[in-house]
Coordinates of C-alpha atoms in Angstrom, one line a residue:
Chain A
M1 CA -23.8 15.4 -8.0
L2 CA -21.8 14.3 -5.0
I3 CA -20.1 10.9 -4.4
S4 CA -22.3 10.4 -1.4
S5 CA -25.2 9.8 -3.8
F6 CA -23.5 6.6 -4.9
G7 CA -22.4 5.4 -1.5
E8 CA -19.2 3.7 -0.7
F9 CA -20.0 0.4 -2.6
G10 CA -21.6 2.1 -5.5
L11 CA -18.5 4.2 -6.0
I12 CA -16.2 1.1 -5.8
E13 CA -18.4 -0.7 -8.4
R14 CA -18.3 2.4 -10.6
F15 CA -14.5 2.2 -10.6
K16 CA -14.1 -1.5 -10.6
K17 CA -16.1 -2.1 -13.8
Q18 CA -13.6 0.0 -15.8
I19 CA -10.6 -2.0 -14.6
K20 CA -9.0 -4.7 -16.8
T21 CA -6.4 -7.1 -15.5
D22 CA -4.2 -9.6 -17.2
S23 CA -3.8 -13.4 -16.7
T24 CA -1.4 -13.0 -13.7
V25 CA -4.4 -11.8 -11.7
I26 CA -6.4 -14.7 -10.3
K27 CA -8.8 -12.4 -8.4
G28 CA -8.7 -8.6 -8.6
S29 CA -10.5 -6.2 -6.4
G30 CA -13.8 -7.3 -4.8
D31 CA -12.5 -9.7 -2.2
D32 CA -10.6 -9.3 1.1
C33 CA -7.3 -9.6 -0.8
A34 CA -6.3 -9.6 -4.5
V35 CA -5.0 -13.0 -5.5
L36 CA -1.9 -13.1 -7.8
K37 CA 0.0 -15.8 -9.5
F38 CA 3.1 -16.8 -7.5
D39 CA 4.4 -20.3 -8.1
K40 CA 3.0 -23.7 -8.9
L41 CA 1.7 -24.3 -5.4
H42 CA 1.1 -20.8 -4.0
H43 CA -0.8 -17.7 -4.7
Q44 CA 0.2 -14.3 -3.5
L45 CA -2.3 -12.2 -1.5
Y46 CA -2.2 -8.4 -1.7
T47 CA -4.3 -5.8 0.0
C48 CA -4.3 -2.4 1.7
D49 CA -6.3 -0.7 4.4
M50 CA -6.3 2.9 5.5
I51 CA -7.2 4.1 9.0
I52 CA -7.9 7.7 9.8
E53 CA -8.1 9.9 12.9
G54 CA -11.7 10.7 13.8
V55 CA -13.1 7.7 11.9
D56 CA -11.1 4.6 12.8
F57 CA -9.6 5.9 16.0
T58 CA -9.3 9.2 18.0
R59 CA -6.3 11.1 19.0
K60 CA -7.1 10.1 22.6
D61 CA -6.6 6.4 21.9
D62 CA -3.3 4.8 22.9
P63 CA -1.0 5.3 19.9
Y64 CA 0.4 1.8 20.6
L65 CA -3.0 0.5 19.8
I66 CA -3.5 2.7 16.8
G67 CA -0.2 1.4 15.3
R68 CA -1.2 -2.1 16.2
K69 CA -4.7 -1.7 14.6
A70 CA -3.3 -0.4 11.3
I71 CA -1.4 -3.7 10.7
A72 CA -4.0 -6.0 12.4
I73 CA -6.7 -5.0 9.9
S74 CA -4.5 -6.1 7.0
L75 CA -3.6 -9.3 8.8
S76 CA -7.3 -10.0 9.2
D77 CA -7.7 -9.7 5.4
I78 CA -5.0 -12.2 4.8
A79 CA -6.7 -14.5 7.3
S80 CA -10.0 -14.2 5.4
C81 CA -8.3 -15.7 2.3
G82 CA -6.8 -18.5 4.4
G83 CA -3.2 -17.2 4.0
T84 CA -0.1 -16.4 5.9
P85 CA 1.2 -12.7 6.0
R86 CA 4.7 -12.0 4.8
H87 CA 5.6 -8.4 4.1
C88 CA 4.1 -5.0 4.6
V89 CA 4.7 -1.4 3.7
I90 CA 3.3 1.5 5.7
S91 CA 2.3 5.0 4.6
L92 CA 2.1 7.4 7.6
G93 CA 0.7 10.9 7.5
M94 CA 0.9 13.0 10.6
P95 CA 0.7 16.6 11.8
K96 CA 4.0 18.5 12.3
S97 CA 2.9 19.0 15.9
T98 CA 3.1 15.2 16.7
G99 CA 5.2 14.4 19.7
V100 CA 8.1 12.0 19.6
K101 CA 6.7 10.0 22.5
F102 CA 3.4 9.6 20.6
I103 CA 5.1 8.4 17.5
D104 CA 7.5 6.1 19.3
R105 CA 4.4 4.3 20.9
L106 CA 2.8 4.2 17.5
F107 CA 5.9 2.6 16.0
K108 CA 6.1 0.1 18.9
G109 CA 2.5 -1.0 18.3
M110 CA 3.4 -1.7 14.7
L111 CA 6.7 -3.4 15.4
D112 CA 5.2 -5.7 18.1
I113 CA 2.3 -7.0 16.0
A114 CA 4.5 -7.4 13.0
R115 CA 7.0 -9.4 15.0
L116 CA 4.2 -11.5 16.6
Y117 CA 2.8 -12.5 13.3
K118 CA 6.2 -12.7 11.5
V119 CA 5.5 -9.9 9.0
N120 CA 8.5 -8.0 7.6
I121 CA 8.0 -4.3 7.6
V122 CA 9.9 -3.6 4.3
G123 CA 9.2 0.0 3.5
G124 CA 7.0 3.0 3.9
D125 CA 6.4 6.7 3.2
L126 CA 6.1 9.6 5.6
S127 CA 4.0 12.7 4.9
R128 CA 2.8 15.7 6.7
T129 CA -1.0 15.7 7.1
Q130 CA -3.5 17.6 9.3
K131 CA -5.0 14.4 10.8
L132 CA -3.1 11.2 11.7
I133 CA -3.5 8.7 8.9
L134 CA -2.0 5.2 8.4
D135 CA -2.2 3.1 5.3
V136 CA -0.8 -0.5 5.4
S137 CA -0.4 -2.6 2.3
I138 CA 0.4 -6.2 3.0
L139 CA 1.6 -9.3 1.0
G140 CA 0.8 -12.9 2.0
L141 CA 1.0 -16.3 0.6
V142 CA -1.6 -19.1 0.4
E143 CA -1.4 -22.6 -0.9
A144 CA -3.5 -22.6 -4.1
K145 CA -5.5 -25.5 -2.7
H146 CA -6.3 -23.6 0.5
L147 CA -7.4 -20.2 -1.0
V148 CA -10.8 -19.1 0.2
L149 CA -12.8 -16.3 -1.4
R150 CA -16.2 -14.8 -0.6
S151 CA -17.7 -16.6 -3.6
G152 CA -17.8 -20.3 -2.7
A153 CA -20.8 -20.5 -0.4
K154 CA -23.3 -23.2 -1.4
P155 CA -26.9 -23.7 -0.4
G156 CA -27.0 -26.1 2.5
D157 CA -23.7 -24.8 4.0
I158 CA -23.5 -23.9 7.7
I159 CA -22.5 -20.4 8.5
L160 CA -20.1 -20.0 11.4
V161 CA -18.2 -17.3 13.1
T162 CA -15.1 -17.1 15.3
G163 CA -15.2 -15.3 18.7
S164 CA -18.1 -13.0 19.6
L165 CA -19.7 -10.0 18.0
G166 CA -20.9 -6.5 18.8
G167 CA -19.7 -3.7 21.0
S168 CA -16.3 -3.5 19.3
I169 CA -16.5 0.3 19.6
H170 CA -15.9 -0.1 23.4
G171 CA -12.3 -1.3 22.8
K172 CA -12.1 -4.5 20.7
H173 CA -11.7 -2.5 17.5
L174 CA -8.3 -1.5 18.8
R175 CA -7.3 -4.8 20.5
F176 CA -8.8 -7.5 18.4
T177 CA -6.8 -10.6 17.5
P178 CA -6.5 -11.1 13.8
R179 CA -7.8 -14.7 13.3
L180 CA -4.8 -16.0 11.4
K181 CA -4.3 -19.1 13.6
E182 CA -8.0 -20.0 13.2
A183 CA -8.0 -19.4 9.5
R184 CA -4.9 -21.6 9.0
Y185 CA -6.5 -24.3 11.1
L186 CA -9.7 -24.1 9.1
V187 CA -8.2 -24.2 5.6
S188 CA -5.7 -27.0 6.5
K189 CA -8.3 -29.3 8.1
F190 CA -11.6 -28.5 6.4
S191 CA -13.0 -27.4 3.0
V192 CA -13.9 -23.8 3.7
H193 CA -16.3 -22.7 1.0
A194 CA -16.4 -18.9 1.6
M195 CA -14.8 -16.6 4.2
I196 CA -14.7 -12.9 5.0
D197 CA -13.7 -10.9 8.1
I198 CA -16.4 -8.9 9.8
S199 CA -15.2 -5.4 9.3
D200 CA -18.5 -3.7 8.2
G201 CA -20.8 -5.6 10.4
L202 CA -22.2 -9.2 10.3
A203 CA -25.2 -8.4 8.2
Q204 CA -23.3 -6.4 5.6
D205 CA -20.4 -8.8 5.4
L206 CA -22.7 -11.8 5.1
G207 CA -24.3 -9.8 2.3
H208 CA -20.9 -9.7 0.5
I209 CA -20.6 -13.5 0.8
A210 CA -24.2 -13.9 -0.4
K211 CA -23.7 -11.6 -3.4
E212 CA -20.4 -13.0 -4.5
S213 CA -21.6 -16.6 -4.1
G214 CA -25.0 -16.0 -5.6
V215 CA -26.9 -17.4 -2.6
G216 CA -29.2 -16.4 0.2
A217 CA -28.6 -16.9 4.0
R218 CA -30.6 -17.4 7.1
I219 CA -29.2 -16.3 10.5
Y220 CA -30.6 -17.3 13.9
Q221 CA -30.3 -14.4 16.2
G222 CA -30.3 -16.6 19.3
R223 CA -27.2 -18.4 18.0
I224 CA -25.1 -15.2 17.6
P225 CA -22.3 -15.1 20.2
M226 CA -22.5 -11.7 21.7
S227 CA -19.4 -9.9 23.2
K228 CA -19.7 -8.7 26.8
D229 CA -19.7 -5.1 25.5
C230 CA -22.5 -5.9 23.0
A231 CA -25.5 -3.7 23.7
N232 CA -28.2 -5.7 21.9
I233 CA -28.8 -7.9 18.9
E234 CA -28.8 -4.9 16.5
D235 CA -25.3 -4.1 17.7
A236 CA -24.2 -7.7 17.0
L237 CA -25.8 -7.7 13.6
Y238 CA -24.9 -4.3 12.3
S239 CA -21.9 -2.8 14.1
G240 CA -18.5 -3.1 12.4
E241 CA -14.9 -3.8 13.3
D242 CA -15.3 -7.1 15.1
F243 CA -12.7 -8.6 12.8
E244 CA -14.0 -12.1 13.5
L245 CA -14.1 -14.6 10.6
L246 CA -17.5 -15.4 9.0
F247 CA -17.3 -18.5 6.9
T248 CA -19.3 -21.4 5.5
V249 CA -18.6 -25.1 5.4
S250 CA -20.6 -28.2 4.6
T251 CA -22.9 -29.6 7.3
K252 CA -20.5 -32.5 7.7
D253 CA -17.5 -30.3 8.2
A254 CA -19.5 -28.0 10.5
A255 CA -20.4 -31.0 12.8
K256 CA -16.8 -32.2 12.8
L257 CA -15.5 -28.7 13.6
L258 CA -17.9 -28.0 16.4
K259 CA -17.2 -31.3 18.0
I260 CA -13.4 -30.6 18.1
K261 CA -13.5 -26.8 18.8
P262 CA -16.9 -26.0 20.3
R263 CA -15.6 -22.9 22.1
E264 CA -13.7 -21.2 19.2
F265 CA -16.4 -21.5 16.5
T266 CA -20.1 -21.0 16.6
A267 CA -22.7 -22.0 14.0
I268 CA -25.1 -19.1 13.5
G269 CA -27.1 -20.0 10.4
E270 CA -27.3 -21.7 7.0
V271 CA -26.8 -20.8 3.4
V272 CA -30.0 -21.1 1.3
E273 CA -30.8 -20.5 -2.3
K274 CA -30.6 -17.0 -3.6
K275 CA -34.4 -16.7 -4.1
Y276 CA -34.9 -16.9 -0.3
G277 CA -32.7 -13.8 0.2
L278 CA -31.0 -12.7 3.5
K279 CA -33.1 -13.4 6.6
S280 CA -32.7 -13.4 10.3
V281 CA -34.8 -15.4 12.6
D282 CA -35.5 -13.9 16.1
N283 CA -35.8 -15.8 19.3
K284 CA -39.6 -16.1 18.9
G285 CA -39.1 -17.7 15.5
W286 CA -40.2 -14.7 13.4
V287 CA -38.3 -14.5 10.1
K288 CA -37.3 -11.0 9.1
P289 CA -35.3 -9.6 6.2
L290 CA -31.7 -9.0 7.2
K291 CA -30.8 -5.6 5.7
P292 CA -27.2 -5.5 4.5
K293 CA -26.6 -2.3 6.4
G294 CA -23.5 -1.5 8.4
F295 CA -20.6 1.0 8.5
R296 CA -20.1 2.9 5.3
H297 CA -17.7 5.8 4.7
F298 CA -20.1 7.4 2.2
Chain B
M1 CA 9.7 17.0 22.0
L2 CA 8.1 17.1 18.5
I3 CA 8.9 14.9 15.6
S4 CA 10.0 18.0 13.6
S5 CA 13.1 18.0 15.8
F6 CA 14.2 14.8 14.1
G7 CA 13.2 15.7 10.6
E8 CA 11.8 13.4 8.1
F9 CA 14.9 11.3 7.6
G10 CA 15.8 11.2 11.3
L11 CA 12.4 9.9 12.0
I12 CA 12.6 7.2 9.4
E13 CA 16.1 6.1 10.7
R14 CA 14.6 6.0 14.3
F15 CA 12.0 3.5 13.1
K16 CA 14.1 1.6 10.7
K17 CA 16.8 0.6 13.1
Q18 CA 14.2 -1.3 15.2
I19 CA 12.9 -3.4 12.3
K20 CA 14.1 -6.9 11.9
T21 CA 13.4 -8.8 8.7
D22 CA 13.8 -12.5 7.7
S23 CA 15.8 -14.1 4.9
T24 CA 13.0 -13.6 2.3
V25 CA 13.8 -9.9 2.3
I26 CA 16.8 -9.1 0.1
K27 CA 16.6 -5.3 0.8
G28 CA 14.1 -3.8 3.3
S29 CA 13.3 -0.1 3.7
G30 CA 15.9 2.4 2.7
D31 CA 15.8 2.1 -1.1
D32 CA 13.3 3.1 -3.7
C33 CA 11.7 -0.3 -3.4
A34 CA 11.9 -3.2 -1.0
V35 CA 13.4 -6.2 -2.8
L36 CA 11.8 -9.6 -2.0
K37 CA 12.6 -13.1 -3.0
F38 CA 10.4 -14.3 -5.9
D39 CA 11.9 -17.1 -8.0
K40 CA 15.3 -18.3 -9.1
L41 CA 15.6 -15.5 -11.8
H42 CA 13.5 -12.7 -10.4
H43 CA 13.1 -10.5 -7.4
Q44 CA 9.8 -8.8 -6.4
L45 CA 9.8 -5.0 -5.9
Y46 CA 7.4 -3.5 -3.5
T47 CA 6.8 0.1 -2.4
C48 CA 4.2 2.7 -1.5
D49 CA 3.8 6.4 -1.9
M50 CA 1.2 8.7 -0.4
I51 CA 0.2 12.1 -2.0
I52 CA -1.8 14.7 -0.1
E53 CA -3.9 17.7 -1.0
G54 CA -2.0 20.9 -0.2
V55 CA 1.4 19.2 -0.2
D56 CA 1.7 17.2 -3.4
F57 CA -1.2 18.8 -5.3
T58 CA -3.9 21.4 -4.8
R59 CA -7.7 21.0 -5.2
K60 CA -7.4 23.3 -8.2
D61 CA -5.3 20.8 -10.2
D62 CA -6.9 18.7 -12.8
P63 CA -8.1 15.5 -11.0
Y64 CA -7.1 13.5 -14.0
L65 CA -3.5 14.5 -13.3
I66 CA -3.8 13.9 -9.6
G67 CA -4.9 10.3 -10.2
R68 CA -2.2 9.9 -12.8
K69 CA 0.5 11.3 -10.4
A70 CA -0.4 9.0 -7.6
I71 CA 0.5 6.0 -9.7
A72 CA 3.3 7.6 -11.7
I73 CA 5.3 8.2 -8.5
S74 CA 5.2 4.5 -7.7
L75 CA 6.1 3.6 -11.3
S76 CA 9.1 5.8 -10.9
D77 CA 10.3 3.9 -7.9
I78 CA 10.0 0.6 -9.8
A79 CA 12.1 2.2 -12.6
S80 CA 14.7 3.3 -10.1
C81 CA 15.3 -0.4 -9.2
G82 CA 15.4 -1.4 -12.9
G83 CA 12.1 -3.3 -12.8
T84 CA 8.8 -3.7 -14.5
P85 CA 5.6 -2.8 -12.7
R86 CA 2.9 -5.4 -12.4
H87 CA 0.2 -4.8 -9.8
C88 CA -1.0 -2.0 -7.5
V89 CA -3.5 -1.3 -4.8
I90 CA -4.9 2.2 -4.1
S91 CA -6.1 3.7 -0.9
L92 CA -8.2 6.8 -1.5
G93 CA -9.4 9.2 1.2
M94 CA -11.7 12.0 0.2
P95 CA -14.2 14.4 1.6
K96 CA -17.9 13.6 1.5
S97 CA -18.4 16.8 -0.5
T98 CA -16.4 15.5 -3.4
G99 CA -18.2 15.7 -6.8
V100 CA -18.8 12.7 -9.0
K101 CA -17.3 14.4 -12.0
F102 CA -14.1 15.1 -10.0
I103 CA -13.8 11.5 -8.9
D104 CA -14.5 10.1 -12.4
R105 CA -11.7 12.3 -13.7
L106 CA -9.4 11.1 -10.9
F107 CA -10.3 7.4 -11.7
K108 CA -9.7 8.0 -15.4
G109 CA -6.2 9.4 -14.7
M110 CA -5.4 6.3 -12.7
L111 CA -6.9 3.9 -15.2
D112 CA -5.1 5.5 -18.2
I113 CA -1.6 5.4 -16.7
A114 CA -2.2 1.9 -15.3
R115 CA -3.2 0.7 -18.8
L116 CA -0.3 2.5 -20.5
Y117 CA 2.3 0.9 -18.3
K118 CA 0.5 -2.5 -18.0
V119 CA -0.2 -2.3 -14.3
N120 CA -3.1 -4.2 -12.9
I121 CA -5.1 -2.3 -10.4
V122 CA -6.1 -5.2 -8.1
G123 CA -7.6 -3.6 -5.0
G124 CA -8.1 -0.6 -2.9
D125 CA -9.7 1.0 0.1
L126 CA -12.0 4.0 0.3
S127 CA -12.2 6.3 3.3
R128 CA -13.8 9.6 4.2
T129 CA -11.2 12.3 4.9
Q130 CA -11.1 16.1 5.2
K131 CA -8.4 16.5 2.5
L132 CA -8.0 14.4 -0.6
I133 CA -5.3 11.7 -0.1
L134 CA -4.1 9.0 -2.3
D135 CA -1.7 6.1 -1.4
V136 CA -0.6 3.7 -4.0
S137 CA 1.3 0.5 -3.2
I138 CA 2.9 -1.2 -6.2
L139 CA 4.5 -4.6 -7.0
G140 CA 7.0 -5.1 -9.7
L141 CA 9.5 -7.7 -10.9
V142 CA 13.1 -7.4 -11.8
E143 CA 15.6 -10.0 -13.1
A144 CA 18.0 -10.7 -10.2
K145 CA 20.9 -9.8 -12.5
H146 CA 19.3 -6.5 -13.4
L147 CA 18.4 -5.2 -9.9
V148 CA 19.9 -1.8 -9.2
L149 CA 20.0 -0.2 -5.7
R150 CA 21.3 3.1 -4.4
S151 CA 24.3 1.4 -2.9
G152 CA 26.5 0.3 -5.8
A153 CA 28.2 3.6 -6.9
K154 CA 32.0 3.3 -7.2
P155 CA 34.6 6.0 -7.3
G156 CA 35.4 6.8 -10.9
D157 CA 31.8 6.2 -12.0
I158 CA 30.1 8.8 -14.2
I159 CA 26.9 10.3 -12.8
L160 CA 24.1 10.7 -15.4
V161 CA 20.5 11.9 -15.5
T162 CA 17.6 11.4 -17.8
G163 CA 15.6 14.4 -19.1
S164 CA 16.0 17.8 -17.6
L165 CA 15.7 19.2 -14.1
G166 CA 14.1 22.1 -12.2
G167 CA 10.9 24.0 -12.3
S168 CA 8.8 20.9 -11.8
I169 CA 6.4 22.9 -9.6
H170 CA 5.2 24.6 -12.8
G171 CA 3.5 21.5 -14.1
K172 CA 5.9 18.7 -14.6
H173 CA 5.3 17.3 -11.1
L174 CA 1.8 16.3 -12.4
R175 CA 2.7 15.3 -16.0
F176 CA 6.2 13.7 -15.8
T177 CA 6.9 10.5 -17.6
P178 CA 8.0 7.7 -15.2
R179 CA 11.3 6.6 -16.8
L180 CA 10.5 2.9 -17.0
K181 CA 11.5 2.5 -20.7
E182 CA 14.8 4.2 -20.0
A183 CA 15.5 2.2 -16.9
R184 CA 14.8 -1.1 -18.7
Y185 CA 17.0 0.0 -21.5
L186 CA 19.8 0.9 -19.1
V187 CA 19.7 -2.3 -17.0
S188 CA 19.5 -4.6 -20.1
K189 CA 22.3 -3.0 -22.0
F190 CA 24.7 -1.6 -19.3
S191 CA 25.9 -2.4 -15.9
V192 CA 24.1 0.3 -13.8
H193 CA 25.9 0.6 -10.5
A194 CA 23.4 2.8 -8.6
M195 CA 20.1 4.4 -9.4
I196 CA 17.5 6.6 -7.8
D197 CA 14.6 8.8 -9.0
I198 CA 14.9 12.5 -8.3
S199 CA 11.9 13.0 -6.0
D200 CA 13.5 15.2 -3.3
G201 CA 15.8 17.2 -5.5
L202 CA 19.1 16.3 -7.3
A203 CA 21.3 17.3 -4.3
Q204 CA 19.4 15.3 -1.8
D205 CA 18.9 12.2 -3.9
L206 CA 22.5 12.3 -4.9
G207 CA 23.2 12.4 -1.2
H208 CA 21.2 9.2 -0.8
I209 CA 23.3 7.4 -3.4
A210 CA 26.5 8.7 -1.8
K211 CA 25.4 7.7 1.7
E212 CA 24.3 4.2 0.7
S213 CA 27.3 3.6 -1.5
G214 CA 29.8 5.1 0.9
V215 CA 31.2 7.5 -1.7
G216 CA 31.4 11.2 -2.5
A217 CA 30.4 12.9 -5.7
R218 CA 31.2 16.0 -7.8
I219 CA 28.6 17.6 -10.0
Y220 CA 29.3 20.2 -12.7
Q221 CA 26.6 22.8 -12.6
G222 CA 27.2 23.7 -16.3
R223 CA 26.4 20.2 -17.3
I224 CA 23.0 19.9 -15.6
P225 CA 20.2 19.9 -18.2
M226 CA 17.7 22.5 -17.1
S227 CA 14.0 22.3 -17.9
K228 CA 12.4 25.3 -19.7
D229 CA 10.5 26.1 -16.4
C230 CA 13.7 26.0 -14.4
A231 CA 14.4 29.3 -12.7
N232 CA 18.1 28.9 -11.9
I233 CA 20.7 26.5 -10.9
E234 CA 19.5 26.4 -7.3
D235 CA 16.1 25.2 -8.7
A236 CA 17.8 22.4 -10.7
L237 CA 19.8 21.3 -7.7
Y238 CA 17.4 21.5 -4.9
S239 CA 13.8 21.4 -6.0
G240 CA 12.0 18.1 -5.9
E241 CA 9.6 16.0 -8.1
D242 CA 11.5 15.9 -11.3
F243 CA 11.2 12.1 -11.3
E244 CA 14.1 11.8 -13.6
L245 CA 16.6 9.0 -13.1
L246 CA 19.9 9.7 -11.5
F247 CA 22.4 6.9 -12.0
T248 CA 26.0 5.9 -12.1
V249 CA 27.9 3.7 -14.6
S250 CA 31.6 3.1 -15.4
T251 CA 33.3 5.6 -17.7
K252 CA 33.3 3.0 -20.4
D253 CA 29.6 2.4 -20.2
A254 CA 28.9 6.1 -20.0
A255 CA 30.9 6.8 -23.2
K256 CA 29.0 4.0 -25.0
L257 CA 25.6 5.2 -23.7
L258 CA 26.2 8.8 -24.6
K259 CA 27.3 7.9 -28.1
I260 CA 24.1 5.9 -28.7
K261 CA 21.6 8.1 -26.9
P262 CA 23.1 11.6 -26.5
R263 CA 19.7 13.3 -26.2
E264 CA 18.1 11.0 -23.6
F265 CA 21.0 10.9 -21.1
T266 CA 23.3 13.6 -19.8
A267 CA 26.6 13.1 -17.8
I268 CA 26.6 15.7 -15.0
G269 CA 29.5 14.6 -12.8
E270 CA 31.5 11.8 -11.3
V271 CA 31.7 9.6 -8.2
V272 CA 34.7 10.2 -6.0
E273 CA 35.9 8.7 -2.8
K274 CA 33.9 9.4 0.3
K275 CA 36.6 11.6 1.9
Y276 CA 36.0 14.2 -0.9
G277 CA 32.4 14.6 0.1
L278 CA 29.6 16.0 -2.1
K279 CA 30.7 19.0 -4.2
S280 CA 29.3 21.1 -7.0
V281 CA 31.6 23.0 -9.4
D282 CA 30.1 26.2 -10.8
N283 CA 30.7 27.6 -14.3
K284 CA 33.7 29.6 -13.2
G285 CA 35.3 26.4 -11.8
W286 CA 34.7 27.1 -8.1
V287 CA 34.2 24.0 -6.1
K288 CA 31.5 24.3 -3.4
P289 CA 30.0 21.9 -0.9
L290 CA 26.7 20.5 -2.3
K291 CA 24.3 20.5 0.7
P292 CA 21.9 17.6 0.6
K293 CA 19.0 19.8 1.1
G294 CA 15.6 19.5 -0.7
F295 CA 12.0 18.8 0.0
R296 CA 11.2 17.4 3.4
H297 CA 7.9 16.8 5.1
F298 CA 9.3 17.5 8.6

């Protein structure tokens, strides 16, 4: 039997259920970041993301953007939990035939984004591989009172997103802005109930929030802000790597937020009770099941 | 120009010198772990290590031992700095054709060693790759007063190792014991001036201590404890992945240590002034330069 019969998430579940953690772990695997005890007022956020030639980028992409992306993805995870990034370590595997110019551009992409978001690159590991591969692990901090997980959505909440969705494959997946500024703004001014970054596609990531929160959700297709490169509504619902924030707040907070920042944030739906499932409403008012499909490695 | 013209360490230097870190970083890249501010009494240790099919293991090796090794290497880095491991995240890349039995064994290898050394597995990332690849990032803690780096060796110090060296390729590289217990014993009872784990080979890793400490060193070949699988003295000096600790203490501490624990630790040489360089003395008393060669990816 092959691992593909379990699928990516089945495999993760299979491993996760065997893991035991001690009392210093506030939240282990299963969210955008692990949450660890730090001090009285703060938690530490910890996560890793691997990107691979031929899956997450191609050898023809600008190496500057490849290096940038490797770190930006992890930054996006820190944003999802409402935190501030602090330190990262980078494992880099590359073929012996890699050119110095290529690697210098890759390094520069990493250095520039690290500097921009004030992340210390504090270590790494270099290996010889057949395909280029980058794995970034990152540490962040979040005030205990500002921590947001996937699990806090409540029926009646409004579902919102930052930016616009779809068509990321045409370039945004390499150039996206990790939504740290927006996340910090949200957690400091509002009570964000649940948050995730859209890495696997809106439908699938909304599915993660719904599952962890024990709720259902209803999305209005006509409300989804579509990127200029977005081909159609399917693209906006199911394609991955937008790296926008998907979050839920009370109706009161949503109204307040949309009044102050109508351009940065868009309401796209509402949280409902679990029994109503995940649904999307098209422009004619037809309600359809929203399948939690999207990008999967297996 | 290809990266191979710089070599692994040249490439790391090229990147490192462009990195700037803030005051929360006590020691950035260039030691076994990065050292980060934690609280008044403790520092946080942070590192990552990537292992790759065809370089660090083969597909014919027991997957249990591959999983075990991925975490054990990182544990060894925490030991090198005198710390205690706490949390890790694991990025795993594997081919779609991987069997469930294989991956269950791999998981079990990781779970068992994590449990044994009380490390919480708190997250990870799963990707599809052509070759099996594992990258483990680990967090540890060390009392500020017990932190050991590569940089504290002093002329007159005695150089010691744990266990025995050489022939690791015949199996030890997959089964070695990360020397956490020994490291904690050393830092709590003695003043350890410099420490590193032997991952690249005795000569090369001694070279790292010498370089970071600004000293020279003299090794007595007849004193080096050779493993049963060790082919010859060259093997003990230059082959990698023994994952034993190499450290220096004062002559007084060395005498005390060797009296209490003569079997666990072996004195193999002494630290000298930088101008004397790195030397090895063979069994006939001939002094030869000790070339800091060993395993390199590029």
